[in-house]
Coordinates of C-alpha atoms in Angstrom, one line a residue:
X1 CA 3.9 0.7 9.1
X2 CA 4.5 4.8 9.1
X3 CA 5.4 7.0 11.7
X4 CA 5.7 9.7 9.9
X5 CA 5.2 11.3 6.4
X6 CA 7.0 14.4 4.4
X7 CA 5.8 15.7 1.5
X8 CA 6.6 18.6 -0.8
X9 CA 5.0 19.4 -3.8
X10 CA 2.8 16.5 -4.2
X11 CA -0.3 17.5 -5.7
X12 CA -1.9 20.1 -4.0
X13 CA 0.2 19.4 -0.9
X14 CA 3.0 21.9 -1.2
X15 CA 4.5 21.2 2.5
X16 CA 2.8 18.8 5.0
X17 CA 5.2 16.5 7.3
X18 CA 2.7 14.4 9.2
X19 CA 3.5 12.5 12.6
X20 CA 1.6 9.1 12.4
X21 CA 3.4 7.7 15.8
X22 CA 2.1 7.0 19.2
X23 CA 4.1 6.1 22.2
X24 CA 7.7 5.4 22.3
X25 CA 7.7 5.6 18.4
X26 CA 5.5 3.6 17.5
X27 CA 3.1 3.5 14.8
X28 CA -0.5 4.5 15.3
X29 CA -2.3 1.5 14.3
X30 CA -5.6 3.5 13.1
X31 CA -5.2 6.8 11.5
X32 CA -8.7 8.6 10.6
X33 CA -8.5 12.0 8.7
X34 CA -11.0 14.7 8.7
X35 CA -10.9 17.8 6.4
X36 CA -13.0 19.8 3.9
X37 CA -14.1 18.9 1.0
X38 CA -10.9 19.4 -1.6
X39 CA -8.4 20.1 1.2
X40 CA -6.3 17.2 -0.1
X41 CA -7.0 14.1 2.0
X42 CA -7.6 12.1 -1.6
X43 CA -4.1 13.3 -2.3
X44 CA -2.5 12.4 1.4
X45 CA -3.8 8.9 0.5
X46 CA -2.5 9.0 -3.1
X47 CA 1.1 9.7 -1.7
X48 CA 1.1 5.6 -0.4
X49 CA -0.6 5.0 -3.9
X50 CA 2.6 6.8 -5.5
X51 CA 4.9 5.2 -3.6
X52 CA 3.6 1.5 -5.1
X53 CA 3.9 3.0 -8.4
X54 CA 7.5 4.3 -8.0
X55 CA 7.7 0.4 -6.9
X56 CA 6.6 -1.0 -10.1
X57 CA 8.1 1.6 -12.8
X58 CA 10.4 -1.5 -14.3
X59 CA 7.8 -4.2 -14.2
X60 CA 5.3 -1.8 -15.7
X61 CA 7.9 -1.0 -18.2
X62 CA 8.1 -5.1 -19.4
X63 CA 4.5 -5.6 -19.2
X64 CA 3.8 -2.5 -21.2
X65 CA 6.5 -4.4 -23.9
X66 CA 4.1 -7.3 -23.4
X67 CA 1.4 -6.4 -24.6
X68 CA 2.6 -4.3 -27.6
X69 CA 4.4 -7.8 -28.8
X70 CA 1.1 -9.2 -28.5
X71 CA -0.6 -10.0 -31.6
X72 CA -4.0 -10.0 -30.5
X73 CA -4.1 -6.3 -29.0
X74 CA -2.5 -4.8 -32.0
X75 CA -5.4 -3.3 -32.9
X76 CA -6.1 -2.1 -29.8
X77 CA -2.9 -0.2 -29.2
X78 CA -4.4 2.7 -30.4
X79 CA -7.4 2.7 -29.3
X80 CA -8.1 6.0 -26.9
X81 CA -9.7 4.2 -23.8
X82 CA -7.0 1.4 -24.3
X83 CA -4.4 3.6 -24.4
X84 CA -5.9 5.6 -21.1
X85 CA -5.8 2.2 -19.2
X86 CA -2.1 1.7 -19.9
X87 CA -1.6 5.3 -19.0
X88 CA -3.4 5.0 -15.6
X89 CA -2.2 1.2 -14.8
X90 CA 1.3 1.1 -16.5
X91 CA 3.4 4.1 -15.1
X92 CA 6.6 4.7 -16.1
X93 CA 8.8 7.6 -13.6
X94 CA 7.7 10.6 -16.4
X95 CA 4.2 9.8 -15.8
X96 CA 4.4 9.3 -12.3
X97 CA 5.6 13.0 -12.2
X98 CA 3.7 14.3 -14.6
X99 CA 0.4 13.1 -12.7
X100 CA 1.8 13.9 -8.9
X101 CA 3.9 17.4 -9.2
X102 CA 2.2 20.3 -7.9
X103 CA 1.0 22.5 -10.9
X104 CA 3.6 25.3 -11.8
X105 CA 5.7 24.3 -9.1
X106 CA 9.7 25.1 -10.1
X107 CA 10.9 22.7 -7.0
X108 CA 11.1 19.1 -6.8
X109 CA 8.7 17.0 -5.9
X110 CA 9.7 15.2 -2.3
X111 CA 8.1 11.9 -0.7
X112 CA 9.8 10.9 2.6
X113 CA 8.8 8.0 4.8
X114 CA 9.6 6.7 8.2
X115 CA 8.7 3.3 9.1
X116 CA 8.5 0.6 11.5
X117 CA 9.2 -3.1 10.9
X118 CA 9.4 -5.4 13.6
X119 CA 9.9 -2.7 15.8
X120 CA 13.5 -1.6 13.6
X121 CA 13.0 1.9 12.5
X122 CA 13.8 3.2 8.7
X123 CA 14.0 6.0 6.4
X124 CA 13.2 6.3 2.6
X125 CA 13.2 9.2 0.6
X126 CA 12.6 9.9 -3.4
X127 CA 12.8 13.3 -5.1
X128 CA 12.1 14.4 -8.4
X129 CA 12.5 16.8 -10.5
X130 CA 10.5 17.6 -13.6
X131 CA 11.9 14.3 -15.5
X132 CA 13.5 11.9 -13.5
X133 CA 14.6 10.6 -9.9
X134 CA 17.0 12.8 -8.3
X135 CA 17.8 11.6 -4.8
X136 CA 16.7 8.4 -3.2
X137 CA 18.0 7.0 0.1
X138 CA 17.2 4.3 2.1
X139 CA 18.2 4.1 6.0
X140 CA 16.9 0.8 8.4
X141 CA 18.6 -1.6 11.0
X142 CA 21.5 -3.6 10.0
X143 CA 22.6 -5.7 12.4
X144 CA 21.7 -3.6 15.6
X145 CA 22.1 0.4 14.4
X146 CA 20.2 1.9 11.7
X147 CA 22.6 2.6 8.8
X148 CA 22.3 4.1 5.2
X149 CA 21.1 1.0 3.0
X150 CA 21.5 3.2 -0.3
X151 CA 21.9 6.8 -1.8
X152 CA 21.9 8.2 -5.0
X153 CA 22.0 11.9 -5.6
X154 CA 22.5 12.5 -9.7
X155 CA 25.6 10.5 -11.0
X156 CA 26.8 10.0 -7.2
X157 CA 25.6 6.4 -6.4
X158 CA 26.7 4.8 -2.8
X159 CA 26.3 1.8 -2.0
X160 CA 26.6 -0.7 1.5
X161 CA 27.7 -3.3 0.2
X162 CA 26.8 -5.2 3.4
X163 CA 23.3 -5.4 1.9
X164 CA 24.9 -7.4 -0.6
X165 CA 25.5 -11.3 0.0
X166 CA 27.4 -11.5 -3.5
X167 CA 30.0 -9.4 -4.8
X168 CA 29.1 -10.7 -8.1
X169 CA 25.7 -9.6 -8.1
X170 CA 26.6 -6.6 -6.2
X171 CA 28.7 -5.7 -9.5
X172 CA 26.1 -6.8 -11.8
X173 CA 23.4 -4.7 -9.4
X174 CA 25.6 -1.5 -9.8
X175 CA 26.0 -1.3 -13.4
X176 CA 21.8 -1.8 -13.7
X177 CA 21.9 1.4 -11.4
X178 CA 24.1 2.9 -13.4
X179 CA 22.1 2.4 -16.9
X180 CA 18.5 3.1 -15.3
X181 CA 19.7 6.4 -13.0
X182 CA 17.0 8.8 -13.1
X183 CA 14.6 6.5 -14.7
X184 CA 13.7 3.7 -12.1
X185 CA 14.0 3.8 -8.1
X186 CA 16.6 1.2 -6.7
X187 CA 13.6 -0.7 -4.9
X188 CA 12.0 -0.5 -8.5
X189 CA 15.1 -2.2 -10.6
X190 CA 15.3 -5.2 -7.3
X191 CA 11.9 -5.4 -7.7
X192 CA 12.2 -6.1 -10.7
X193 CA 15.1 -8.3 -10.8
X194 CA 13.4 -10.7 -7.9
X195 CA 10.8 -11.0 -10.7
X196 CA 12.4 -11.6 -13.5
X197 CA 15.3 -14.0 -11.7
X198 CA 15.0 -17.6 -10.9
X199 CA 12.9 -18.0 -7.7
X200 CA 15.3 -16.9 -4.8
X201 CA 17.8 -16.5 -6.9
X202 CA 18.2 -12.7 -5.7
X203 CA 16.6 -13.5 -2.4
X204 CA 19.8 -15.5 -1.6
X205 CA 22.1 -12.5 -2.8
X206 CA 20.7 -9.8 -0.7
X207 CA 21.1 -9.0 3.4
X208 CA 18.0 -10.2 5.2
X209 CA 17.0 -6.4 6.0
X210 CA 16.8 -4.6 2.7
X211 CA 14.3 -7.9 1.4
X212 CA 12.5 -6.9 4.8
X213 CA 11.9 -3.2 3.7
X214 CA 10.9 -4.9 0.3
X215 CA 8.1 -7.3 1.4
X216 CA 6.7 -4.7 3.6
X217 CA 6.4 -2.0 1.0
X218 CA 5.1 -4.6 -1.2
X219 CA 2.4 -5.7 0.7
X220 CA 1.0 -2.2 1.2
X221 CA -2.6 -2.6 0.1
X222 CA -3.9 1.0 -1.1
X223 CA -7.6 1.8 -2.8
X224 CA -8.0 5.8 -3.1
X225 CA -10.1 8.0 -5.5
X226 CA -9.0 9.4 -9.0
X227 CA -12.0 11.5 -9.9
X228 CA -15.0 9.4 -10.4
X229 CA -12.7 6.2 -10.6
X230 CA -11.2 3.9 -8.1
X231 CA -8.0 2.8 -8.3
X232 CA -6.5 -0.4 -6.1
X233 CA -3.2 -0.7 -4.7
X234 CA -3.3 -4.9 -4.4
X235 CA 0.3 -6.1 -3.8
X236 CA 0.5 -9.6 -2.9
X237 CA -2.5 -10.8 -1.7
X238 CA -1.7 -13.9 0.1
X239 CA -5.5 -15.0 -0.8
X240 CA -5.7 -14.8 -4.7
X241 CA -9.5 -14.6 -4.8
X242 CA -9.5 -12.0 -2.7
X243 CA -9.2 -9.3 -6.4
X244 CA -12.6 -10.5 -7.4
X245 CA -14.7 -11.8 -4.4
X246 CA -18.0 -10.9 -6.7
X247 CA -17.7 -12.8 -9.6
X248 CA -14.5 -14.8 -11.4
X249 CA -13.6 -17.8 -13.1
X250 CA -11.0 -20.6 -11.0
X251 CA -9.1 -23.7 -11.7
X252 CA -11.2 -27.0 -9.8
X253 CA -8.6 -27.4 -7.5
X254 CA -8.6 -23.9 -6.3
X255 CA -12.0 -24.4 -5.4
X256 CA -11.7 -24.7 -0.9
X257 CA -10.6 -21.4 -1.8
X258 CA -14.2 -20.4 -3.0
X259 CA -15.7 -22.3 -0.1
X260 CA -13.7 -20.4 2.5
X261 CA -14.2 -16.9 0.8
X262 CA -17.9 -17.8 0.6
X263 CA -18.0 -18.8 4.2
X264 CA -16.5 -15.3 5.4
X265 CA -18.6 -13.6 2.9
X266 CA -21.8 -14.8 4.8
X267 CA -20.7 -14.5 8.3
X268 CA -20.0 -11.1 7.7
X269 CA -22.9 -9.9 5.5
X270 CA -25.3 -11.7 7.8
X271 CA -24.2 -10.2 10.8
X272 CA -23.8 -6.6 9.2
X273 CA -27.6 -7.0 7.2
X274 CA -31.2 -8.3 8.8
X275 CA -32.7 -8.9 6.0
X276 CA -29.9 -11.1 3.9
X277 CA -30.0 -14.7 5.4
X278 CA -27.4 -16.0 3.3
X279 CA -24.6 -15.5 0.7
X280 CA -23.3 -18.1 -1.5
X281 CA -21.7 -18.4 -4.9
X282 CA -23.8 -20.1 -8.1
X283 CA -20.9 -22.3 -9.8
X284 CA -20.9 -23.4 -13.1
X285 CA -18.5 -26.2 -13.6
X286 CA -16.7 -26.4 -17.3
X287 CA -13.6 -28.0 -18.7
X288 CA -11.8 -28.1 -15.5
X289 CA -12.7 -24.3 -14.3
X290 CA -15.2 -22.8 -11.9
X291 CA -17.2 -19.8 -13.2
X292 CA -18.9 -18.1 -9.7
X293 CA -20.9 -15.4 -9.4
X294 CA -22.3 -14.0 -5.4
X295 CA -25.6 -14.0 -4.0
X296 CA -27.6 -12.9 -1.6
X297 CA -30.6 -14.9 0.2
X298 CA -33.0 -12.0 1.2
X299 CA -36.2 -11.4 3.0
X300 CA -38.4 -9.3 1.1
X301 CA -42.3 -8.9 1.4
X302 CA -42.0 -12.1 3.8
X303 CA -40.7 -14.3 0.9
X304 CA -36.9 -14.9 0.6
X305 CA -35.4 -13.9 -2.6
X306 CA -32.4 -14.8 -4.9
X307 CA -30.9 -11.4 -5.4
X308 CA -27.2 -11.1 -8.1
X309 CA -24.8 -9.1 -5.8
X310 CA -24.7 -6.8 -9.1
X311 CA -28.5 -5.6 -8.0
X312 CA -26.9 -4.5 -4.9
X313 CA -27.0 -1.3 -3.8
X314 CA -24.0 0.3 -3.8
X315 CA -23.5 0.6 -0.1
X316 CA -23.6 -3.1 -0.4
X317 CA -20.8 -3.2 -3.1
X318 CA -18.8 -0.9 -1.3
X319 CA -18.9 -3.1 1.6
X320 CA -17.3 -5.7 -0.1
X321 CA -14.5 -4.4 -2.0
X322 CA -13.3 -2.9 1.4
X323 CA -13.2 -6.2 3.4
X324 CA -9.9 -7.7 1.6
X325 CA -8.3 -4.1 2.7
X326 CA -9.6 -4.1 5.9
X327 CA -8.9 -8.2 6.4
X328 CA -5.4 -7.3 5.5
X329 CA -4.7 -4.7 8.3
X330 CA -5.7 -7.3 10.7
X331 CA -3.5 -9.8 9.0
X332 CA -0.5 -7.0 9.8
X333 CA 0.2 -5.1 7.0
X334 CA 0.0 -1.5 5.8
X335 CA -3.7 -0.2 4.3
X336 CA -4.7 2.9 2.8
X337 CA -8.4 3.4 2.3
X338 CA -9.3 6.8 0.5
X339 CA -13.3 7.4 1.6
X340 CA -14.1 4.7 3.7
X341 CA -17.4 5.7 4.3
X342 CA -18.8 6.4 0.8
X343 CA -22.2 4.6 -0.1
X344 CA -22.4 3.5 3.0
X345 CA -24.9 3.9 6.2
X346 CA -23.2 6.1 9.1
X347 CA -24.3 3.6 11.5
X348 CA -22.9 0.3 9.4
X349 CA -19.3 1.5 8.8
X350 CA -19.0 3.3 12.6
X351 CA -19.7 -0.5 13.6
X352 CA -17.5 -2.0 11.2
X353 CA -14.7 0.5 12.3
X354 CA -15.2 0.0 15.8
X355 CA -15.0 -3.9 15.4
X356 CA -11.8 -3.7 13.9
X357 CA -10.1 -1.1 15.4
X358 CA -8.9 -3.7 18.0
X359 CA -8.2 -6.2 15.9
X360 CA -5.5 -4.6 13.5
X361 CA -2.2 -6.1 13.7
X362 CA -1.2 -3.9 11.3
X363 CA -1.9 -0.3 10.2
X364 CA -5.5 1.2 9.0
X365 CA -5.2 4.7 7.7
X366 CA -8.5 6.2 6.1
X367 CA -9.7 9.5 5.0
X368 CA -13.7 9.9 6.0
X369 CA -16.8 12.5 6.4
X370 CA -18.7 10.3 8.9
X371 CA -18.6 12.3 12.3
X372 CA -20.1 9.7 14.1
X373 CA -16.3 8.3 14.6
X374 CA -15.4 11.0 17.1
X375 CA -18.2 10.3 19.5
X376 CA -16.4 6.3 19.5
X377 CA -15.6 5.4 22.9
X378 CA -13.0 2.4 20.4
X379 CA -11.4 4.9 18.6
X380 CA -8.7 6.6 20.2
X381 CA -9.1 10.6 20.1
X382 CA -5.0 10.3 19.4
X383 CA -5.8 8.2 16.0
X384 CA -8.2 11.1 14.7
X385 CA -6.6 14.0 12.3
X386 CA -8.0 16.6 10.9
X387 CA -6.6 19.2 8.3
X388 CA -6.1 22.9 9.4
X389 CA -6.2 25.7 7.1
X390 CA -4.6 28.9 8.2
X391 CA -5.6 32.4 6.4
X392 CA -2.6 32.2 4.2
X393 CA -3.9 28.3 2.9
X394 CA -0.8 26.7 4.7
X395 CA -1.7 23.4 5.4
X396 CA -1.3 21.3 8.5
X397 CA -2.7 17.5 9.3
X398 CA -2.5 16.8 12.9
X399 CA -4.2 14.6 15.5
X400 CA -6.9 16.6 17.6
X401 CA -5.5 16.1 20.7
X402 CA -3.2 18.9 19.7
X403 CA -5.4 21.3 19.7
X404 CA -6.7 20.9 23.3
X405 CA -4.6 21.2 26.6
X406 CA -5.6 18.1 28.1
X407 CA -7.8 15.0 27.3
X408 CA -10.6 14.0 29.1
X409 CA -13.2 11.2 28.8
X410 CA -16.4 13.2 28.7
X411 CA -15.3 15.5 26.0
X412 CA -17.5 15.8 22.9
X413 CA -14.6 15.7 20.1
X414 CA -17.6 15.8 18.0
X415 CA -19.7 18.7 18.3
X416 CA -16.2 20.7 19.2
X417 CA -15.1 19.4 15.2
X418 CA -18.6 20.6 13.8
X419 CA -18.3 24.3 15.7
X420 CA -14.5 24.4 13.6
X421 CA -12.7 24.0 16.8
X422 CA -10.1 21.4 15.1
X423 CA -10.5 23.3 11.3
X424 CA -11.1 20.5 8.7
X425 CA -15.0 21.9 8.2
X426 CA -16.3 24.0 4.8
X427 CA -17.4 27.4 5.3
X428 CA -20.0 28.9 3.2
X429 CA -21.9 31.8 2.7
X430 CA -25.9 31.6 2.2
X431 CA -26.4 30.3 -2.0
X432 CA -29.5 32.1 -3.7
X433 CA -30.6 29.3 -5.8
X434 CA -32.9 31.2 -7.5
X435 CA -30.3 34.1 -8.5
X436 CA -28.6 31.6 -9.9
X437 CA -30.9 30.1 -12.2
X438 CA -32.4 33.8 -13.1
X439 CA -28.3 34.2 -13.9
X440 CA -29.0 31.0 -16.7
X441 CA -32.5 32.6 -18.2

C-alpha cells in the first residue's frame, strides 16, 4: 500500500509528489480524486499501471518470442490490429517510455514510491531517460532498519547481498544485471527468473523481504482508461475465474469455482437491482469442460424474463468488471480503479462505495466525477483529493482538508467543491451553439 507518490515527467504530469498517508504513516485505505476534465487523474492512475509494466518488461519479452515461434499466428504477425495488441499488451522498456514520457520533455522521466507492508516502510524509485532505465533503487526493512535492497545508476550496480540466500545465485543474479542494464528493471529480470525457474527454486535463494516487496507489487490489481479502451492490471488473482466472471469455458473439476462465483454474483446484483431476482450461469457440458455464460432473472411487465448479461446495460456491465477490483481491496491488496463511476447511477456506486469503504483491508484508490461522495458521512473528508490548478498550470493533488483551517462535521465539502473552493472544477465561458454551426455553413 502507498504513502506517497513522485512523479516527474509522466505524461502530462510534469511534477506532482502526492502524500497518500494518514496517521502515524500510514496508508490511507481509500483515496478518491476529483479534478477537471483532462487535468490528469487518468494519468495519476496510469503511473500504478506503468509500474506493473516496468514489472513485466522480461516476461513480455519471452511471450512476445512465443508467439512469433508460433506456427499458427504467422500470418497474423503482421496484421495491423494484431500488431496494436502486442504493442499495447506486450511492453518492452522503449515502449514503456515512448507511451509515458512527457511530450518534448529533455529530462527523465521519474516514478518514485513509498510503501507500506506489514507496517515496514520502503522506497522504490525508476528513472528513465529517452531509451532505457537509468536509476532504480530499492529501500525496505531488513531485519529491523530500513536499508538499501538495490541500486543501479548507469554501469554502477550495488548490490546487498544480504537479500541474497546464495552466493551462487547471487553471482549468476549479477551477471543477468549486467547483460540486461538499461533494458529491464531488477524486479523485472527476478520476476522473471521466479517464472521461468523451478517452483521455489529462486524463492529459496532470496531474503524473505525483497520476495515480500515482490508479491505485494504483484498483486497490485489496476483497471484505468486508454482513450476509448480499458486496460486491466490483473496480477495474481487468487480466484482464476475472477478474469471472465461473464462468460468462459472451465475444466469439470474447476466447476465449485463457478458455483461460488455465481453465488456472490447473485447476492450482490440482487441486493444492488429490484427488479433482477436472480443470476445464474447456463452451462453447457462437453468433453470434460464447462462452457458458461451469466444471466439475469428479471421482472419486466409483471413477467420474469431470461435476459444474456450481454443485453445489459452498460451500467450493469460496469458493475461487474469492477467487483473482482473492489473484492480484492477487501481481500488486502493494492487497487487502482481509473473512473469508478462511469455508466453507472450516482446513487448505486455512492452505495457500493460507502459499503466498502469499511471493509477494505487493503487500499482503494479511484479517480471519479460523482459529487455525491463528498456529502458521505463513510467517507472520510481526509481520503478525498482534488487537483489544483494554479495560473501558471502547476499542478498539485492534495486531500481537501488542506484547504480549510479546521474540520468540522456539518461542513458541506460538497457545495464548497462545486463553488471551486478546492479547484479540481472546469471553467467555461457561455458556447453559442448556433455561431458555431453558422461557422460550418
Amino acid at each position: 500500500m502507498f504513502t506517497r507518490v513522485k512523479i516527474k515527467n509522466y505524461k502530462s504530469l510534469i511534477n506532482l509528489d502526492v502524500d497518500l498517508s494518514a496517521k502515524k504513516k500510514q496508508p490511507k485505505p481509500l483515496v478518491v480524486i476529483y479534478g477537471e476534465n483532462g487535468v490528469g487523474k487518468s494519468n495519476f492512475a496510469s503511473v500504478f499501471f506503468t509500474l506493473c509494466e516496468s514489472l513485466s518488461t522480461m516476461l513480455a519479452r519471452t511471450e512476445l518470442q512465443k508467439l512469433i515461434d508460433r506456427n499458427d499466428l504467422k500470418d497474423l504477425i503482421h496484421d495491423e490490429e494484431f500488431r496494436k495488441w502486442i504493442a499495447e499488451n506486450l511492453k518492452d522498456t522503449e515502449s514503456i517510455i515512448k507511451s509515458c514520457k512527457t511530450i518534448n520533455s529533455t529530462e527523465n522521466m521519474v516514478l518514485e514510491f513509498e510503501f507500506v507492508i506489514e507496517n515496514k516502510h520502503g522506497r522504490y524509485l525508476i528513472e528513465y531517460d529517452d531509451s532505457k532505465i537509468v536509476h532504480e533503487k530499492l529501500e525496505y526493512v531488513l531485519n529491523k532498519n530500513r536499508t538499501l535492497f538495490f541500486e543501479i545508476a548507469g554501469d554502477k550496480i550495488k548490490v546487498n547481498e544480504k537479500i541474497f540466500k546464495d552466493g551462487e545465485y547471487l553471482k549468476e543474479f549479477y551477471d543477468l544485471l549486467e547483460k540486461y542494464n538499461g533494458k529491464h528493471s531488477f524486479l523485472s529480470i527476478l520476476i522473471f527468473e521466479i517464472e521461468d525457474k523451478a517452483d521455489g527454486y529462486v524463492k529459496q535463494r532470496i531474503n524473505e523481504r525483497l520476495y515480500e516487496v515482490l508479491v505485494s507489487f504483484i498483486l497490485m490489481s489496476v483497471r484505468v482508461k486508454s482513450g476509448y479502451g480499458i486496460e486491466r492490471g490483473f496480477r495474481g488473482l487468487r480466484h482464476k475465474i475472477f478474469k471472465d466472471l461473464d462468460e468462459g469455458v472451465i475444466s469439470i473439476e474447476d466447476e465449485e469455482e463457478l458455483n461460488k462465483a455465481e453465488k456472490m454474483i447473485n447476492e450482490f446484483f440482487t441486493l444492488a437491482y429490484s427488479d433482477i431476482k436472480e443470476a445464474y450461469y447456463k452451462r453447457e457440458k462437453i468433453d470434460g469442460k464447462i462452457k458458461y455464460n451469466l444471466f439475469f432473472k428479471k421482472m419486466m411487465y409483471g413477467k420474469i424474463v431470461d435476459i444474456s448479461y450481454e443485453l445489459e446495460s452498460t451500467g450493469t456491465q460496469a458493475l461487474l468488471q469492477i467487483m473482482p477490483f473492489l473484492l480484492m481491496s477487501v481481500e488486502g491488496r493494492t487497487v487502482i480503479i481509473d473512473e469508478l463511476d462511469t455508466g453507472i447511477h450516482d446513487l448505486l456506486i455512492n452505495n457500493v462505495l460507502c459499503n466498502i469503504s469499511d471493509s477494505t483491508r487493503g487500499q482503494l484508490i479511484i479517480t471519479t466525477h460523482n459529487t455525491m461522495f463528498l456529502e458521505s458521512p463513510d467517507i472520510n473528508p481526509e481520503y478525498i483529493y482534488t487537483f489544483f490548478v494554479d495560473k501558471d498550470a502547476n499542478k498539485e493533488l492534495v486531500s481537501i482538508v488542506e484547504f480549510e483551517d479546521r474540520t468540522h462535521p456539518n461542513l458541506n465539502y460538497r457545495n464548497r467543491y462545486l463553488k471551486g473552493m478546492y479547484g479540481g472544477i472546469p471553467f467555461t465561458r457561455d458556447i453559442d451553439f448556433e455561431e458555431l454551426l453558422e461557422i460550418m455553413e
